[in-house]
Structure formats: C-alpha cells, structure tokens
C-alpha cells in the first residue's frame, strides 16, 4: 500500500511522530500530504531550540497551539546575558542579528494563538516585559508561564501577572536577575493561588549602569557614616 492510500486519521497519526523538518519534507512530496501538514490538529505543541528555528517554514502557527517552548541552551546565550552597556562591538553585532526574533515571534503568537495554555522560555535574553504583558492579555487561558535565564524580565512582568494572569496556575521566574523580592511578594499577595518559583532570581545582582552603581555606593557610605 502506498502512503497516500492511508486515510486522513492514519496520516495525521503518522505525522505526529515526525519532527518539524521531516513533516515539511514529506509535505513537499504531494498535495495530499501537504494538506495533512497544514491540518491545525497537528500543531498543538511546538518546541524550538534556537531563535533561528523560529524563522523556518516547517511549522504552522494558529489557534490550535496550546503548548509552546523556546529553549536556547547554546554557549552563545551567555553573550545575550551580558549587560548591554558592557558588550563590545562584536557582541553587539551578534545580538543585533537576532535581538527581535523571539519578541516578533511571540507577537505573532499573541495575534494567532489565543488558546495557548503553556509557555516556556529559557535563555531568551532579549524577551521584554512588554512582550509578556501582551501575551498575558491576548492568551487569557494561559495556565503555565516558565521563564528561565531571561535577563530583561523585571518586576513589570510580575505586575502584569497580577493584573492579567487570571487563569495562571504556575509561574517560574528562575535565574531572572532583574526581578526583586518585592515583586515576588506582590505576586504572592495578589495571586495566592499561583504556584510561584523563583530559583536564584531575587538574590542575583540586577543590571545597572556604572554611574548608577556609583550613586548607590555613595548613598551606602553616607548611611554608614550617619
């Protein structure tokens, strides 16, 4: 029996075992398999392992998406985690090449995936508070939000959770150095039903420019003298 003789249900089941690239390659062989590739039922879960994967045409983004993860564990993530004012020209050029990639993709998710239930971001050093706020607004059914090593995430995201995370049940903000204990306490106060985890985050040193650090040191010395 030829693969195209299988019914739609069998083909969908077959496609479900394939990765994104294999699905796309198979879809290019005939019109019938392309239709299977484009079936929203096939795309309820998406996993990405680098920003470059977000620009490929080997997946379908739509209302059927419920589980999304973008986890970048490359050594290059360390470059994105350096404070902006400390980056040299090479590091800035590297970051500029993909700085808006994840944010732009998440904006597409906001517009096209209102039924999203779970989002995991790890090593996404350029994701902003504004982007997460829009996602919370546009995906009202979101139950799980996991942010790890996302250095631009601040207490503004935690505030957005208290305002718009009505369905949220689980929040992780691990190794996000620019959130504070005050922000975490506010989430616990305003959203006591949310299971909150913040491994190392509030104990890490937040970003600040040299002049700001100098002012803080002077203020600290004055308080000691008093």
PDB file of C-alpha atoms in Angstrom:
ATOM      1  CA  UNK A   1       0.000   0.000   0.000  1.00  0.00           C
ATOM      2  CA  UNK A   2       1.271   3.482  -0.862  1.00  0.00           C
ATOM      3  CA  UNK A   3       1.342   6.034   1.958  1.00  0.00           C
ATOM      4  CA  UNK A   4      -1.179   8.270   0.149  1.00  0.00           C
ATOM      5  CA  UNK A   5      -3.734   5.453   0.276  1.00  0.00           C
ATOM      6  CA  UNK A   6      -3.968   5.788   4.054  1.00  0.00           C
ATOM      7  CA  UNK A   7      -6.932   7.725   5.396  1.00  0.00           C
ATOM      8  CA  UNK A   8      -6.598  11.183   6.957  1.00  0.00           C
ATOM      9  CA  UNK A   9      -6.648   9.903  10.543  1.00  0.00           C
ATOM     10  CA  UNK A  10      -3.795   7.454   9.880  1.00  0.00           C
ATOM     11  CA  UNK A  11      -1.739  10.117   8.119  1.00  0.00           C
ATOM     12  CA  UNK A  12      -2.163  12.553  10.993  1.00  0.00           C
ATOM     13  CA  UNK A  13      -1.072   9.844  13.416  1.00  0.00           C
ATOM     14  CA  UNK A  14       1.970   9.118  11.249  1.00  0.00           C
ATOM     15  CA  UNK A  15       2.908  12.804  11.023  1.00  0.00           C
ATOM     16  CA  UNK A  16       2.635  13.162  14.793  1.00  0.00           C
ATOM     17  CA  UNK A  17       5.758  11.008  15.239  1.00  0.00           C
ATOM     18  CA  UNK A  18       7.888  13.200  12.954  1.00  0.00           C
ATOM     19  CA  UNK A  19       9.871  16.317  13.804  1.00  0.00           C
ATOM     20  CA  UNK A  20       9.120  19.627  12.080  1.00  0.00           C
ATOM     21  CA  UNK A  21      11.715  19.196   9.316  1.00  0.00           C
ATOM     22  CA  UNK A  22      10.557  15.677   8.480  1.00  0.00           C
ATOM     23  CA  UNK A  23       6.944  16.794   8.351  1.00  0.00           C
ATOM     24  CA  UNK A  24       7.831  19.588   5.944  1.00  0.00           C
ATOM     25  CA  UNK A  25       9.920  17.324   3.719  1.00  0.00           C
ATOM     26  CA  UNK A  26       7.129  14.760   3.490  1.00  0.00           C
ATOM     27  CA  UNK A  27       4.571  17.504   2.760  1.00  0.00           C
ATOM     28  CA  UNK A  28       6.557  18.565  -0.310  1.00  0.00           C
ATOM     29  CA  UNK A  29       6.069  15.184  -1.999  1.00  0.00           C
ATOM     30  CA  UNK A  30       2.382  15.552  -2.912  1.00  0.00           C
ATOM     31  CA  UNK A  31      -0.698  17.710  -2.455  1.00  0.00           C
ATOM     32  CA  UNK A  32      -2.467  15.244  -0.164  1.00  0.00           C
ATOM     33  CA  UNK A  33       0.410  15.149   2.318  1.00  0.00           C
ATOM     34  CA  UNK A  34       0.669  18.939   2.177  1.00  0.00           C
ATOM     35  CA  UNK A  35      -2.954  19.116   3.323  1.00  0.00           C
ATOM     36  CA  UNK A  36      -2.119  16.838   6.243  1.00  0.00           C
ATOM     37  CA  UNK A  37       0.859  19.063   7.127  1.00  0.00           C
ATOM     38  CA  UNK A  38      -1.470  22.091   7.167  1.00  0.00           C
ATOM     39  CA  UNK A  39      -4.058  20.484   9.439  1.00  0.00           C
ATOM     40  CA  UNK A  40      -4.207  22.553  12.671  1.00  0.00           C
ATOM     41  CA  UNK A  41      -4.759  19.397  14.712  1.00  0.00           C
ATOM     42  CA  UNK A  42      -1.137  18.517  14.081  1.00  0.00           C
ATOM     43  CA  UNK A  43       0.205  21.721  15.645  1.00  0.00           C
ATOM     44  CA  UNK A  44      -0.997  21.880  19.235  1.00  0.00           C
ATOM     45  CA  UNK A  45       2.599  21.644  20.537  1.00  0.00           C
ATOM     46  CA  UNK A  46       5.751  23.402  19.318  1.00  0.00           C
ATOM     47  CA  UNK A  47       9.303  23.119  20.669  1.00  0.00           C
ATOM     48  CA  UNK A  48      12.185  25.284  19.430  1.00  0.00           C
ATOM     49  CA  UNK A  49      15.866  25.059  20.350  1.00  0.00           C
ATOM     50  CA  UNK A  50      17.247  28.303  18.888  1.00  0.00           C
ATOM     51  CA  UNK A  51      15.961  31.653  17.585  1.00  0.00           C
ATOM     52  CA  UNK A  52      16.938  30.608  14.039  1.00  0.00           C
ATOM     53  CA  UNK A  53      14.292  27.858  14.111  1.00  0.00           C
ATOM     54  CA  UNK A  54      11.567  30.472  14.534  1.00  0.00           C
ATOM     55  CA  UNK A  55      12.216  31.799  11.025  1.00  0.00           C
ATOM     56  CA  UNK A  56      11.748  28.476   9.237  1.00  0.00           C
ATOM     57  CA  UNK A  57       8.618  27.460   7.335  1.00  0.00           C
ATOM     58  CA  UNK A  58       8.432  23.956   8.785  1.00  0.00           C
ATOM     59  CA  UNK A  59       5.543  24.533  11.198  1.00  0.00           C
ATOM     60  CA  UNK A  60       2.049  26.003  11.395  1.00  0.00           C
ATOM     61  CA  UNK A  61       1.115  28.717  13.885  1.00  0.00           C
ATOM     62  CA  UNK A  62      -2.587  29.001  14.683  1.00  0.00           C
ATOM     63  CA  UNK A  63      -5.433  28.726  17.203  1.00  0.00           C
ATOM     64  CA  UNK A  64      -4.722  25.033  17.800  1.00  0.00           C
ATOM     65  CA  UNK A  65      -1.407  25.813  19.527  1.00  0.00           C
ATOM     66  CA  UNK A  66      -1.600  25.089  23.246  1.00  0.00           C
ATOM     67  CA  UNK A  67       1.955  24.286  24.329  1.00  0.00           C
ATOM     68  CA  UNK A  68       4.973  26.343  23.243  1.00  0.00           C
ATOM     69  CA  UNK A  69       8.591  26.239  24.369  1.00  0.00           C
ATOM     70  CA  UNK A  70      11.633  28.156  23.133  1.00  0.00           C
ATOM     71  CA  UNK A  71      14.694  26.875  24.975  1.00  0.00           C
ATOM     72  CA  UNK A  72      18.126  28.027  23.867  1.00  0.00           C
ATOM     73  CA  UNK A  73      20.984  26.339  25.724  1.00  0.00           C
ATOM     74  CA  UNK A  74      23.847  27.293  23.388  1.00  0.00           C
ATOM     75  CA  UNK A  75      27.048  28.868  24.700  1.00  0.00           C
ATOM     76  CA  UNK A  76      26.021  31.951  22.698  1.00  0.00           C
ATOM     77  CA  UNK A  77      23.274  32.606  25.222  1.00  0.00           C
ATOM     78  CA  UNK A  78      25.974  33.969  27.536  1.00  0.00           C
ATOM     79  CA  UNK A  79      26.586  36.837  25.117  1.00  0.00           C
ATOM     80  CA  UNK A  80      22.931  37.873  25.253  1.00  0.00           C
ATOM     81  CA  UNK A  81      23.044  37.807  29.044  1.00  0.00           C
ATOM     82  CA  UNK A  82      25.819  40.399  29.277  1.00  0.00           C
ATOM     83  CA  UNK A  83      24.561  43.825  30.339  1.00  0.00           C
ATOM     84  CA  UNK A  84      24.047  45.939  27.213  1.00  0.00           C
ATOM     85  CA  UNK A  85      26.448  48.687  28.249  1.00  0.00           C
ATOM     86  CA  UNK A  86      29.217  46.099  28.804  1.00  0.00           C
ATOM     87  CA  UNK A  87      29.053  44.454  25.358  1.00  0.00           C
ATOM     88  CA  UNK A  88      31.855  45.034  22.879  1.00  0.00           C
ATOM     89  CA  UNK A  89      31.168  45.742  19.201  1.00  0.00           C
ATOM     90  CA  UNK A  90      31.343  42.066  18.198  1.00  0.00           C
ATOM     91  CA  UNK A  91      28.887  41.068  20.923  1.00  0.00           C
ATOM     92  CA  UNK A  92      26.521  43.900  19.979  1.00  0.00           C
ATOM     93  CA  UNK A  93      26.578  42.849  16.322  1.00  0.00           C
ATOM     94  CA  UNK A  94      25.844  39.259  17.319  1.00  0.00           C
ATOM     95  CA  UNK A  95      22.880  40.292  19.486  1.00  0.00           C
ATOM     96  CA  UNK A  96      21.549  42.704  16.860  1.00  0.00           C
ATOM     97  CA  UNK A  97      21.316  39.842  14.390  1.00  0.00           C
ATOM     98  CA  UNK A  98      18.549  38.170  16.411  1.00  0.00           C
ATOM     99  CA  UNK A  99      17.546  40.709  19.067  1.00  0.00           C
ATOM    100  CA  UNK A 100      13.917  40.971  17.929  1.00  0.00           C
ATOM    101  CA  UNK A 101      13.464  37.414  16.688  1.00  0.00           C
ATOM    102  CA  UNK A 102      11.798  35.907  19.757  1.00  0.00           C
ATOM    103  CA  UNK A 103       9.801  39.046  20.546  1.00  0.00           C
ATOM    104  CA  UNK A 104       8.448  39.240  16.992  1.00  0.00           C
ATOM    105  CA  UNK A 105       7.540  35.556  17.085  1.00  0.00           C
ATOM    106  CA  UNK A 106       5.725  35.965  20.401  1.00  0.00           C
ATOM    107  CA  UNK A 107       3.771  38.888  18.962  1.00  0.00           C
ATOM    108  CA  UNK A 108       2.604  36.534  16.213  1.00  0.00           C
ATOM    109  CA  UNK A 109       1.573  34.091  18.934  1.00  0.00           C
ATOM    110  CA  UNK A 110      -0.410  36.885  20.608  1.00  0.00           C
ATOM    111  CA  UNK A 111      -2.297  37.526  17.386  1.00  0.00           C
ATOM    112  CA  UNK A 112      -2.836  33.982  16.187  1.00  0.00           C
ATOM    113  CA  UNK A 113      -2.814  31.630  19.200  1.00  0.00           C
ATOM    114  CA  UNK A 114      -5.469  32.758  21.714  1.00  0.00           C
ATOM    115  CA  UNK A 115      -5.852  29.253  23.153  1.00  0.00           C
ATOM    116  CA  UNK A 116      -2.275  28.920  24.393  1.00  0.00           C
ATOM    117  CA  UNK A 117      -2.110  27.081  27.730  1.00  0.00           C
ATOM    118  CA  UNK A 118       1.622  26.844  28.426  1.00  0.00           C
ATOM    119  CA  UNK A 119       4.686  28.915  27.519  1.00  0.00           C
ATOM    120  CA  UNK A 120       8.297  28.091  28.410  1.00  0.00           C
ATOM    121  CA  UNK A 121      11.161  30.459  27.572  1.00  0.00           C
ATOM    122  CA  UNK A 122      14.728  29.620  28.529  1.00  0.00           C
ATOM    123  CA  UNK A 123      17.848  31.533  27.540  1.00  0.00           C
ATOM    124  CA  UNK A 124      15.799  34.126  25.668  1.00  0.00           C
ATOM    125  CA  UNK A 125      17.869  37.120  26.751  1.00  0.00           C
ATOM    126  CA  UNK A 126      16.056  39.673  24.593  1.00  0.00           C
ATOM    127  CA  UNK A 127      12.458  38.934  25.589  1.00  0.00           C
ATOM    128  CA  UNK A 128      10.894  42.041  27.114  1.00  0.00           C
ATOM    129  CA  UNK A 129       8.304  42.770  29.781  1.00  0.00           C
ATOM    130  CA  UNK A 130       6.102  44.439  27.155  1.00  0.00           C
ATOM    131  CA  UNK A 131       6.010  41.264  25.089  1.00  0.00           C
ATOM    132  CA  UNK A 132       4.999  39.073  28.041  1.00  0.00           C
ATOM    133  CA  UNK A 133       2.343  41.621  29.044  1.00  0.00           C
ATOM    134  CA  UNK A 134       0.770  41.470  25.569  1.00  0.00           C
ATOM    135  CA  UNK A 135       0.852  37.694  25.652  1.00  0.00           C
ATOM    136  CA  UNK A 136      -0.932  37.584  29.003  1.00  0.00           C
ATOM    137  CA  UNK A 137      -3.577  39.940  27.624  1.00  0.00           C
ATOM    138  CA  UNK A 138      -4.126  38.038  24.384  1.00  0.00           C
ATOM    139  CA  UNK A 139      -3.890  34.494  25.723  1.00  0.00           C
ATOM    140  CA  UNK A 140      -6.374  34.584  28.621  1.00  0.00           C
ATOM    141  CA  UNK A 141      -6.314  30.803  29.085  1.00  0.00           C
ATOM    142  CA  UNK A 142      -2.579  30.644  29.839  1.00  0.00           C
ATOM    143  CA  UNK A 143      -2.078  28.365  32.836  1.00  0.00           C
ATOM    144  CA  UNK A 144       1.703  27.882  32.923  1.00  0.00           C
ATOM    145  CA  UNK A 145       4.398  30.507  32.357  1.00  0.00           C
ATOM    146  CA  UNK A 146       8.020  29.424  32.809  1.00  0.00           C
ATOM    147  CA  UNK A 147      10.794  31.980  32.331  1.00  0.00           C
ATOM    148  CA  UNK A 148      14.402  30.919  32.879  1.00  0.00           C
ATOM    149  CA  UNK A 149      17.520  32.999  32.325  1.00  0.00           C
ATOM    150  CA  UNK A 150      15.553  35.807  30.658  1.00  0.00           C
ATOM    151  CA  UNK A 151      17.612  38.795  31.759  1.00  0.00           C
ATOM    152  CA  UNK A 152      15.327  41.582  30.515  1.00  0.00           C
ATOM    153  CA  UNK A 153      12.373  40.348  32.529  1.00  0.00           C
ATOM    154  CA  UNK A 154      11.706  42.638  35.507  1.00  0.00           C
ATOM    155  CA  UNK A 155       9.035  43.283  38.113  1.00  0.00           C
ATOM    156  CA  UNK A 156       6.898  44.706  35.306  1.00  0.00           C
ATOM    157  CA  UNK A 157       6.222  41.147  34.183  1.00  0.00           C
ATOM    158  CA  UNK A 158       5.281  40.171  37.723  1.00  0.00           C
ATOM    159  CA  UNK A 159       2.899  43.149  37.853  1.00  0.00           C
ATOM    160  CA  UNK A 160       1.369  42.048  34.545  1.00  0.00           C
ATOM    161  CA  UNK A 161       0.801  38.605  36.052  1.00  0.00           C
ATOM    162  CA  UNK A 162      -1.177  40.125  38.943  1.00  0.00           C
ATOM    163  CA  UNK A 163      -3.322  42.139  36.513  1.00  0.00           C
ATOM    164  CA  UNK A 164      -3.870  39.836  33.551  1.00  0.00           C
ATOM    165  CA  UNK A 165      -2.868  36.304  34.613  1.00  0.00           C
ATOM    166  CA  UNK A 166      -6.368  35.347  35.629  1.00  0.00           C
ATOM    167  CA  UNK A 167      -6.037  31.737  34.545  1.00  0.00           C
ATOM    168  CA  UNK A 168      -2.406  31.339  35.566  1.00  0.00           C
ATOM    169  CA  UNK A 169      -1.713  28.415  37.886  1.00  0.00           C
ATOM    170  CA  UNK A 170       2.082  28.089  37.688  1.00  0.00           C
ATOM    171  CA  UNK A 171       4.743  30.787  37.355  1.00  0.00           C
ATOM    172  CA  UNK A 172       8.511  30.142  37.231  1.00  0.00           C
ATOM    173  CA  UNK A 173      10.996  33.015  37.003  1.00  0.00           C
ATOM    174  CA  UNK A 174      14.292  31.212  37.556  1.00  0.00           C
ATOM    175  CA  UNK A 175      17.654  32.973  37.138  1.00  0.00           C
ATOM    176  CA  UNK A 176      15.944  36.183  36.011  1.00  0.00           C
ATOM    177  CA  UNK A 177      18.323  38.605  37.692  1.00  0.00           C
ATOM    178  CA  UNK A 178      16.275  41.785  37.256  1.00  0.00           C
ATOM    179  CA  UNK A 179      13.266  40.841  39.329  1.00  0.00           C
ATOM    180  CA  UNK A 180      13.114  41.625  43.049  1.00  0.00           C
ATOM    181  CA  UNK A 181      11.826  40.110  46.247  1.00  0.00           C
ATOM    182  CA  UNK A 182       9.285  42.923  46.429  1.00  0.00           C
ATOM    183  CA  UNK A 183       7.862  41.915  43.053  1.00  0.00           C
ATOM    184  CA  UNK A 184       7.633  38.285  44.092  1.00  0.00           C
ATOM    185  CA  UNK A 185       5.858  39.175  47.324  1.00  0.00           C
ATOM    186  CA  UNK A 186       3.321  41.202  45.353  1.00  0.00           C
ATOM    187  CA  UNK A 187       2.505  38.168  43.197  1.00  0.00           C
ATOM    188  CA  UNK A 188       2.070  36.047  46.315  1.00  0.00           C
ATOM    189  CA  UNK A 189      -0.245  38.688  47.779  1.00  0.00           C
ATOM    190  CA  UNK A 190      -2.334  39.367  44.673  1.00  0.00           C
ATOM    191  CA  UNK A 191      -2.340  35.840  43.210  1.00  0.00           C
ATOM    192  CA  UNK A 192      -2.102  33.411  46.158  1.00  0.00           C
ATOM    193  CA  UNK A 193      -3.458  30.533  44.055  1.00  0.00           C
ATOM    194  CA  UNK A 194      -0.463  30.694  41.690  1.00  0.00           C
ATOM    195  CA  UNK A 195       2.359  28.226  42.356  1.00  0.00           C
ATOM    196  CA  UNK A 196       5.375  30.538  42.258  1.00  0.00           C
ATOM    197  CA  UNK A 197       9.010  29.518  41.867  1.00  0.00           C
ATOM    198  CA  UNK A 198      11.949  31.920  41.606  1.00  0.00           C
ATOM    199  CA  UNK A 199      15.170  29.951  41.895  1.00  0.00           C
ATOM    200  CA  UNK A 200      18.079  32.355  42.484  1.00  0.00           C
ATOM    201  CA  UNK A 201      16.286  35.274  40.815  1.00  0.00           C
ATOM    202  CA  UNK A 202      15.728  37.761  43.629  1.00  0.00           C
ATOM    203  CA  UNK A 203      19.162  37.003  45.119  1.00  0.00           C
ATOM    204  CA  UNK A 204      21.092  37.858  41.964  1.00  0.00           C
ATOM    205  CA  UNK A 205      22.674  41.247  41.215  1.00  0.00           C
ATOM    206  CA  UNK A 206      20.393  43.314  38.950  1.00  0.00           C
ATOM    207  CA  UNK A 207      21.678  45.211  35.938  1.00  0.00           C
ATOM    208  CA  UNK A 208      22.705  48.833  36.423  1.00  0.00           C
ATOM    209  CA  UNK A 209      24.987  51.242  34.586  1.00  0.00           C
ATOM    210  CA  UNK A 210      28.291  52.349  36.205  1.00  0.00           C
ATOM    211  CA  UNK A 211      27.005  55.815  37.156  1.00  0.00           C
ATOM    212  CA  UNK A 212      24.007  54.289  38.901  1.00  0.00           C
ATOM    213  CA  UNK A 213      26.230  51.857  40.803  1.00  0.00           C
ATOM    214  CA  UNK A 214      28.458  54.739  41.892  1.00  0.00           C
ATOM    215  CA  UNK A 215      25.472  56.664  43.232  1.00  0.00           C
ATOM    216  CA  UNK A 216      24.313  53.612  45.171  1.00  0.00           C
ATOM    217  CA  UNK A 217      27.781  53.157  46.674  1.00  0.00           C
ATOM    218  CA  UNK A 218      27.911  56.818  47.753  1.00  0.00           C
ATOM    219  CA  UNK A 219      24.467  56.592  49.316  1.00  0.00           C
ATOM    220  CA  UNK A 220      25.527  53.436  51.133  1.00  0.00           C
ATOM    221  CA  UNK A 221      28.657  55.117  52.528  1.00  0.00           C
ATOM    222  CA  UNK A 222      26.640  58.123  53.717  1.00  0.00           C
ATOM    223  CA  UNK A 223      24.170  55.907  55.551  1.00  0.00           C
ATOM    224  CA  UNK A 224      27.061  54.121  57.277  1.00  0.00           C
ATOM    225  CA  UNK A 225      28.584  57.439  58.389  1.00  0.00           C
ATOM    226  CA  UNK A 226      25.255  58.601  59.816  1.00  0.00           C
TER     227      UNK A 226
END
